[in-house]
PDB file of C-alpha atoms in Angstrom:
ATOM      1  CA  UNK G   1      53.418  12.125 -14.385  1.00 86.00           C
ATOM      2  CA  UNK G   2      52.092  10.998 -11.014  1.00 93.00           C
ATOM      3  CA  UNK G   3      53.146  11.368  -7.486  1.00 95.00           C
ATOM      4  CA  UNK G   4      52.695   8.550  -4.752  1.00 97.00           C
ATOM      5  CA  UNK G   5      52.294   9.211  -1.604  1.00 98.00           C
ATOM      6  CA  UNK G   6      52.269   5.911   0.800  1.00 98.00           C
ATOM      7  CA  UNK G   7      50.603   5.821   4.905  1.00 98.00           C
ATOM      8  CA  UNK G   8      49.675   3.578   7.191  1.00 98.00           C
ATOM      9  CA  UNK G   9      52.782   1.543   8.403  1.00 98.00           C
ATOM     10  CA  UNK G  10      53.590   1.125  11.539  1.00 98.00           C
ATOM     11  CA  UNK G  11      54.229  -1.553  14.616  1.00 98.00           C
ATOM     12  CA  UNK G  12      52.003  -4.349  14.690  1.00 98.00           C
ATOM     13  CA  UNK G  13      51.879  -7.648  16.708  1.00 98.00           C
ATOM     14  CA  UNK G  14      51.886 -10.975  14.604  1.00 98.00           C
ATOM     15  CA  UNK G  15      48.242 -12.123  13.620  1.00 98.00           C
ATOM     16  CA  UNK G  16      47.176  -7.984  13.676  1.00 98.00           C
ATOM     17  CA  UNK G  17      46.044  -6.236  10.758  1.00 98.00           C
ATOM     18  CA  UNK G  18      46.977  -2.410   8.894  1.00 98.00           C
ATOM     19  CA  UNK G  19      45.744  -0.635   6.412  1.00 98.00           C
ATOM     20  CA  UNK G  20      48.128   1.366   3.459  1.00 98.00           C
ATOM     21  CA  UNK G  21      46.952   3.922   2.081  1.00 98.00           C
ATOM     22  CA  UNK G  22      48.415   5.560  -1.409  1.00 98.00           C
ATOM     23  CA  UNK G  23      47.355   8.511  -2.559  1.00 98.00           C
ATOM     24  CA  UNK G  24      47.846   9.636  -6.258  1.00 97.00           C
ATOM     25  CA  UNK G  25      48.568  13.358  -7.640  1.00 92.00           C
ATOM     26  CA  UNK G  26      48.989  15.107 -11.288  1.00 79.00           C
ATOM     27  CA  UNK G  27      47.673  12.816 -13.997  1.00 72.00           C
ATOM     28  CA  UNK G  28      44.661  11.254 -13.655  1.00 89.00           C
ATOM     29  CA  UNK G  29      44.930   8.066 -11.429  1.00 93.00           C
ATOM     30  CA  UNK G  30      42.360   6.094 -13.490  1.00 91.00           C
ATOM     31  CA  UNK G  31      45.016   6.294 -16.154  1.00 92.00           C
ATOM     32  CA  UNK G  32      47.483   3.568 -14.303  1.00 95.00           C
ATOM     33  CA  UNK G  33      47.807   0.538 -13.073  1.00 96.00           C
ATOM     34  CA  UNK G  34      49.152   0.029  -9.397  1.00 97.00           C
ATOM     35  CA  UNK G  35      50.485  -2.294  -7.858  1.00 98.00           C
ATOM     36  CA  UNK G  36      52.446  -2.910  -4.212  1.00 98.00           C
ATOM     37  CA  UNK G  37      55.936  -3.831  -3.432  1.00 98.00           C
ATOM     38  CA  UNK G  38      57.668  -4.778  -0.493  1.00 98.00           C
ATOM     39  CA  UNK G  39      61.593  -4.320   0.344  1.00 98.00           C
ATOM     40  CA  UNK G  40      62.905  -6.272   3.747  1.00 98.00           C
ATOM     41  CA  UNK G  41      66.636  -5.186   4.765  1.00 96.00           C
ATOM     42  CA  UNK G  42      68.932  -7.199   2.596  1.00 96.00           C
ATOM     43  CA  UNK G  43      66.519  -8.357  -0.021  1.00 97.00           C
ATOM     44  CA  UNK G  44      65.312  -7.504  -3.141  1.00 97.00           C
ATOM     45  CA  UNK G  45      62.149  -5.507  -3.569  1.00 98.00           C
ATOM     46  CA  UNK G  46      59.320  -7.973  -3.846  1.00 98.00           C
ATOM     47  CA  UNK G  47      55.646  -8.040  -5.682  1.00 98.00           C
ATOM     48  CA  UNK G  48      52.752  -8.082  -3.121  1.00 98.00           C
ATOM     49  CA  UNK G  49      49.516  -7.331  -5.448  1.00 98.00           C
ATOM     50  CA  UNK G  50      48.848  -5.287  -7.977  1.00 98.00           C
ATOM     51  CA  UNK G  51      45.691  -4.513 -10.003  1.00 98.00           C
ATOM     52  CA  UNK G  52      44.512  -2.822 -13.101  1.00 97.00           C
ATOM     53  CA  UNK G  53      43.315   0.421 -13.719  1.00 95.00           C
ATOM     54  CA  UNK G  54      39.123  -0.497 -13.288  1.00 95.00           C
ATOM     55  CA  UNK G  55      40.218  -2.909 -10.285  1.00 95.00           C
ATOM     56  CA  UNK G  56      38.765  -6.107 -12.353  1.00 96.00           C
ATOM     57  CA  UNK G  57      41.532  -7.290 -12.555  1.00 97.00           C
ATOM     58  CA  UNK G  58      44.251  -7.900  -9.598  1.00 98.00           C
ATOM     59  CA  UNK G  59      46.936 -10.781  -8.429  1.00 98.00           C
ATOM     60  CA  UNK G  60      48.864 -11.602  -5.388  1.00 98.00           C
ATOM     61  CA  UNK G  61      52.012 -12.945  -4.598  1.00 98.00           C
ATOM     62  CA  UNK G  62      51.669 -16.583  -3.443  1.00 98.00           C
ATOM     63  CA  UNK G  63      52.927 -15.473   0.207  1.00 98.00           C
ATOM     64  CA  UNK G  64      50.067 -12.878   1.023  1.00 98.00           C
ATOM     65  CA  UNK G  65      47.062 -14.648  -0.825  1.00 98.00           C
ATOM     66  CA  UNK G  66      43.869 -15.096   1.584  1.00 98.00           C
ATOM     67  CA  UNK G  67      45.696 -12.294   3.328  1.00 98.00           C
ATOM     68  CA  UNK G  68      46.126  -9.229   1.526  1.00 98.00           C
ATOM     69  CA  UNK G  69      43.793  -7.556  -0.420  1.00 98.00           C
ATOM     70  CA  UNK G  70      44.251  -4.334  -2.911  1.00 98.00           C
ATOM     71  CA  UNK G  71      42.006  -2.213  -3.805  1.00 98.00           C
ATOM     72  CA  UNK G  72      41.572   1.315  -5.552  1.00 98.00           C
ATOM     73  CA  UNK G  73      38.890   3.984  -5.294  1.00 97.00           C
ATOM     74  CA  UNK G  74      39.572   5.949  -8.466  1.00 95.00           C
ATOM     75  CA  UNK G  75      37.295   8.851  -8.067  1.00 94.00           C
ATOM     76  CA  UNK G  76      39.629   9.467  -4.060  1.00 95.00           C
ATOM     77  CA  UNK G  77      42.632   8.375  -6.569  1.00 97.00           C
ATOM     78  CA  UNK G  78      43.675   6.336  -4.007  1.00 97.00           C
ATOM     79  CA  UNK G  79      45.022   3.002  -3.628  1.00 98.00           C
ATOM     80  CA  UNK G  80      44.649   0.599  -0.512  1.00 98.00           C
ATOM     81  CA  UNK G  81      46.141  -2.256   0.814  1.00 98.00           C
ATOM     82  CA  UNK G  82      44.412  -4.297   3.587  1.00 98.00           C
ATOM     83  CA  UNK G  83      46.689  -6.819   5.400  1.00 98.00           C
ATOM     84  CA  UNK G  84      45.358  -9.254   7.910  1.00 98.00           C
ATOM     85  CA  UNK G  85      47.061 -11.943   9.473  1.00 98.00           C
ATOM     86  CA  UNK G  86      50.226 -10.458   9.402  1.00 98.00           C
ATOM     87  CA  UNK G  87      53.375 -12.307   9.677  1.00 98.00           C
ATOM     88  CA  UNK G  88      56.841 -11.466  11.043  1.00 97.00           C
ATOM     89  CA  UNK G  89      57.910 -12.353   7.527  1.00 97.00           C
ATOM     90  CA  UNK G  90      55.622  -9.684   6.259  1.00 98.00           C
ATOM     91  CA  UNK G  91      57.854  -6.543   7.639  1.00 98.00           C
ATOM     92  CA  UNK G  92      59.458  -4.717   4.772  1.00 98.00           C
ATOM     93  CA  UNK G  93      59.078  -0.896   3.545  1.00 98.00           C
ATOM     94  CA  UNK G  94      55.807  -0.924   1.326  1.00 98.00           C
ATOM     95  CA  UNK G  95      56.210   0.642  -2.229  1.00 98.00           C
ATOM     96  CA  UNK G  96      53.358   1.888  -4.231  1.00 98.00           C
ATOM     97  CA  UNK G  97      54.104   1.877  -7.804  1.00 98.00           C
ATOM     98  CA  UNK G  98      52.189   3.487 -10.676  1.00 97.00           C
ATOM     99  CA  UNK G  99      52.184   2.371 -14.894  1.00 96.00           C
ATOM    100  CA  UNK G 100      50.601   3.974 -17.563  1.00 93.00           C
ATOM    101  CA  UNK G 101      48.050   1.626 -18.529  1.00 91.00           C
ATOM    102  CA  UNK G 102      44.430   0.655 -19.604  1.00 92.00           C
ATOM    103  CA  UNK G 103      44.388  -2.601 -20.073  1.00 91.00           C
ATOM    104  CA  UNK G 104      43.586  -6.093 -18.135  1.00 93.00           C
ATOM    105  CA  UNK G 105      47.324  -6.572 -17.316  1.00 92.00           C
ATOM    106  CA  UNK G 106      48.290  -6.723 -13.962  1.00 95.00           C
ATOM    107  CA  UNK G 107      52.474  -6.201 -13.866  1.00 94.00           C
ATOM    108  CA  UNK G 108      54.540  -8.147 -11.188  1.00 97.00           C
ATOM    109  CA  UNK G 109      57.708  -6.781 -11.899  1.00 96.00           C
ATOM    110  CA  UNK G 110      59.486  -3.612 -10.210  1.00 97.00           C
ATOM    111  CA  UNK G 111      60.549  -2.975 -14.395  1.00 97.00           C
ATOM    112  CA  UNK G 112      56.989  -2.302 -15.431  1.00 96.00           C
ATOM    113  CA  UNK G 113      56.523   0.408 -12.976  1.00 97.00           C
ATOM    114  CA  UNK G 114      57.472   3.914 -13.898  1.00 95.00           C
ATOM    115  CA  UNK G 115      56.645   5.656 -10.873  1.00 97.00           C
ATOM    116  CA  UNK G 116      56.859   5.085  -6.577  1.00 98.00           C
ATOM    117  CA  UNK G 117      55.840   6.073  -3.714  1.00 98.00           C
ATOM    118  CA  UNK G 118      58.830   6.839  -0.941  1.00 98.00           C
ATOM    119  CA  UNK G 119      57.623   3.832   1.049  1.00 98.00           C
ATOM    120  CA  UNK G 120      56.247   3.010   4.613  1.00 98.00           C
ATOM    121  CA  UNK G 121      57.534   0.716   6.992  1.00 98.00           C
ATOM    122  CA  UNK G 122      55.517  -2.092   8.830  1.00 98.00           C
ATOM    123  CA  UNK G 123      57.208  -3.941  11.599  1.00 98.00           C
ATOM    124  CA  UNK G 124      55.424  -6.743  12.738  1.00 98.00           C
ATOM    125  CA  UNK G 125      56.305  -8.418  16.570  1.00 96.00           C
ATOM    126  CA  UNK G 126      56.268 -12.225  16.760  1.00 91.00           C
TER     127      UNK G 126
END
């Protein structure tokens, strides 16, 4: 079992840029494959990016490509998310997600995930 922790929302103006953070507890994080989601009010929770357990392998969401860009440091067992350019579009609550895997396979959907973060919220002002 693994416990996500998620940081780094918060208000930003349109064409700014955050950093998330997700840090990883209990089994080892090099076990997993990660990957973020994104929730806006009203919608269904959406992939962002995700990316296997080495980090050779990763894939975005059409919306955030050139963008976004995941990454992992697996001996911090921590998992990042750099977002430039943000969009108003891009506000949501951020969801980390962990699965149980060592293989090239990087999951897009919320099903393949067995364990989440509580999720941080980034607002973004047009």
């Amino acid at each position: 079992q693994v416990q996500l922790v998620e940081s780094g929302g918060g208000l930003v103006q349109a064409g700014g840029s955050l950093r998330l953070s997700c840090a990883a507890s209990g089994r080892t994080f090099n076990s997993y494959a990660m990957a973020w989601f994104r929730q806006a009010p009203g919608k269904e929770r959406e992939f962002v990016t995700g990316i296997n357990w080495i980090g050779s392998n990763s894939r975005y969401a059409d919306s955030v490509k050139g963008r976004f860009t995941i990454s992992r440091d697996n001996a911090k067992a921590t998992l990042y998310l750099q977002m430039n350019n943000l969009k108003p579009e891009d506000a949501a609550v951020y969801y980390c997600a962990a699965r149980s895997s060592r293989g090239s396979s990087v999951y897009t959907g919320t099903g393949y995930y067995d364990y989440w973060g509580q999720g941080t919220q980034v607002t973004v002002s047009s």
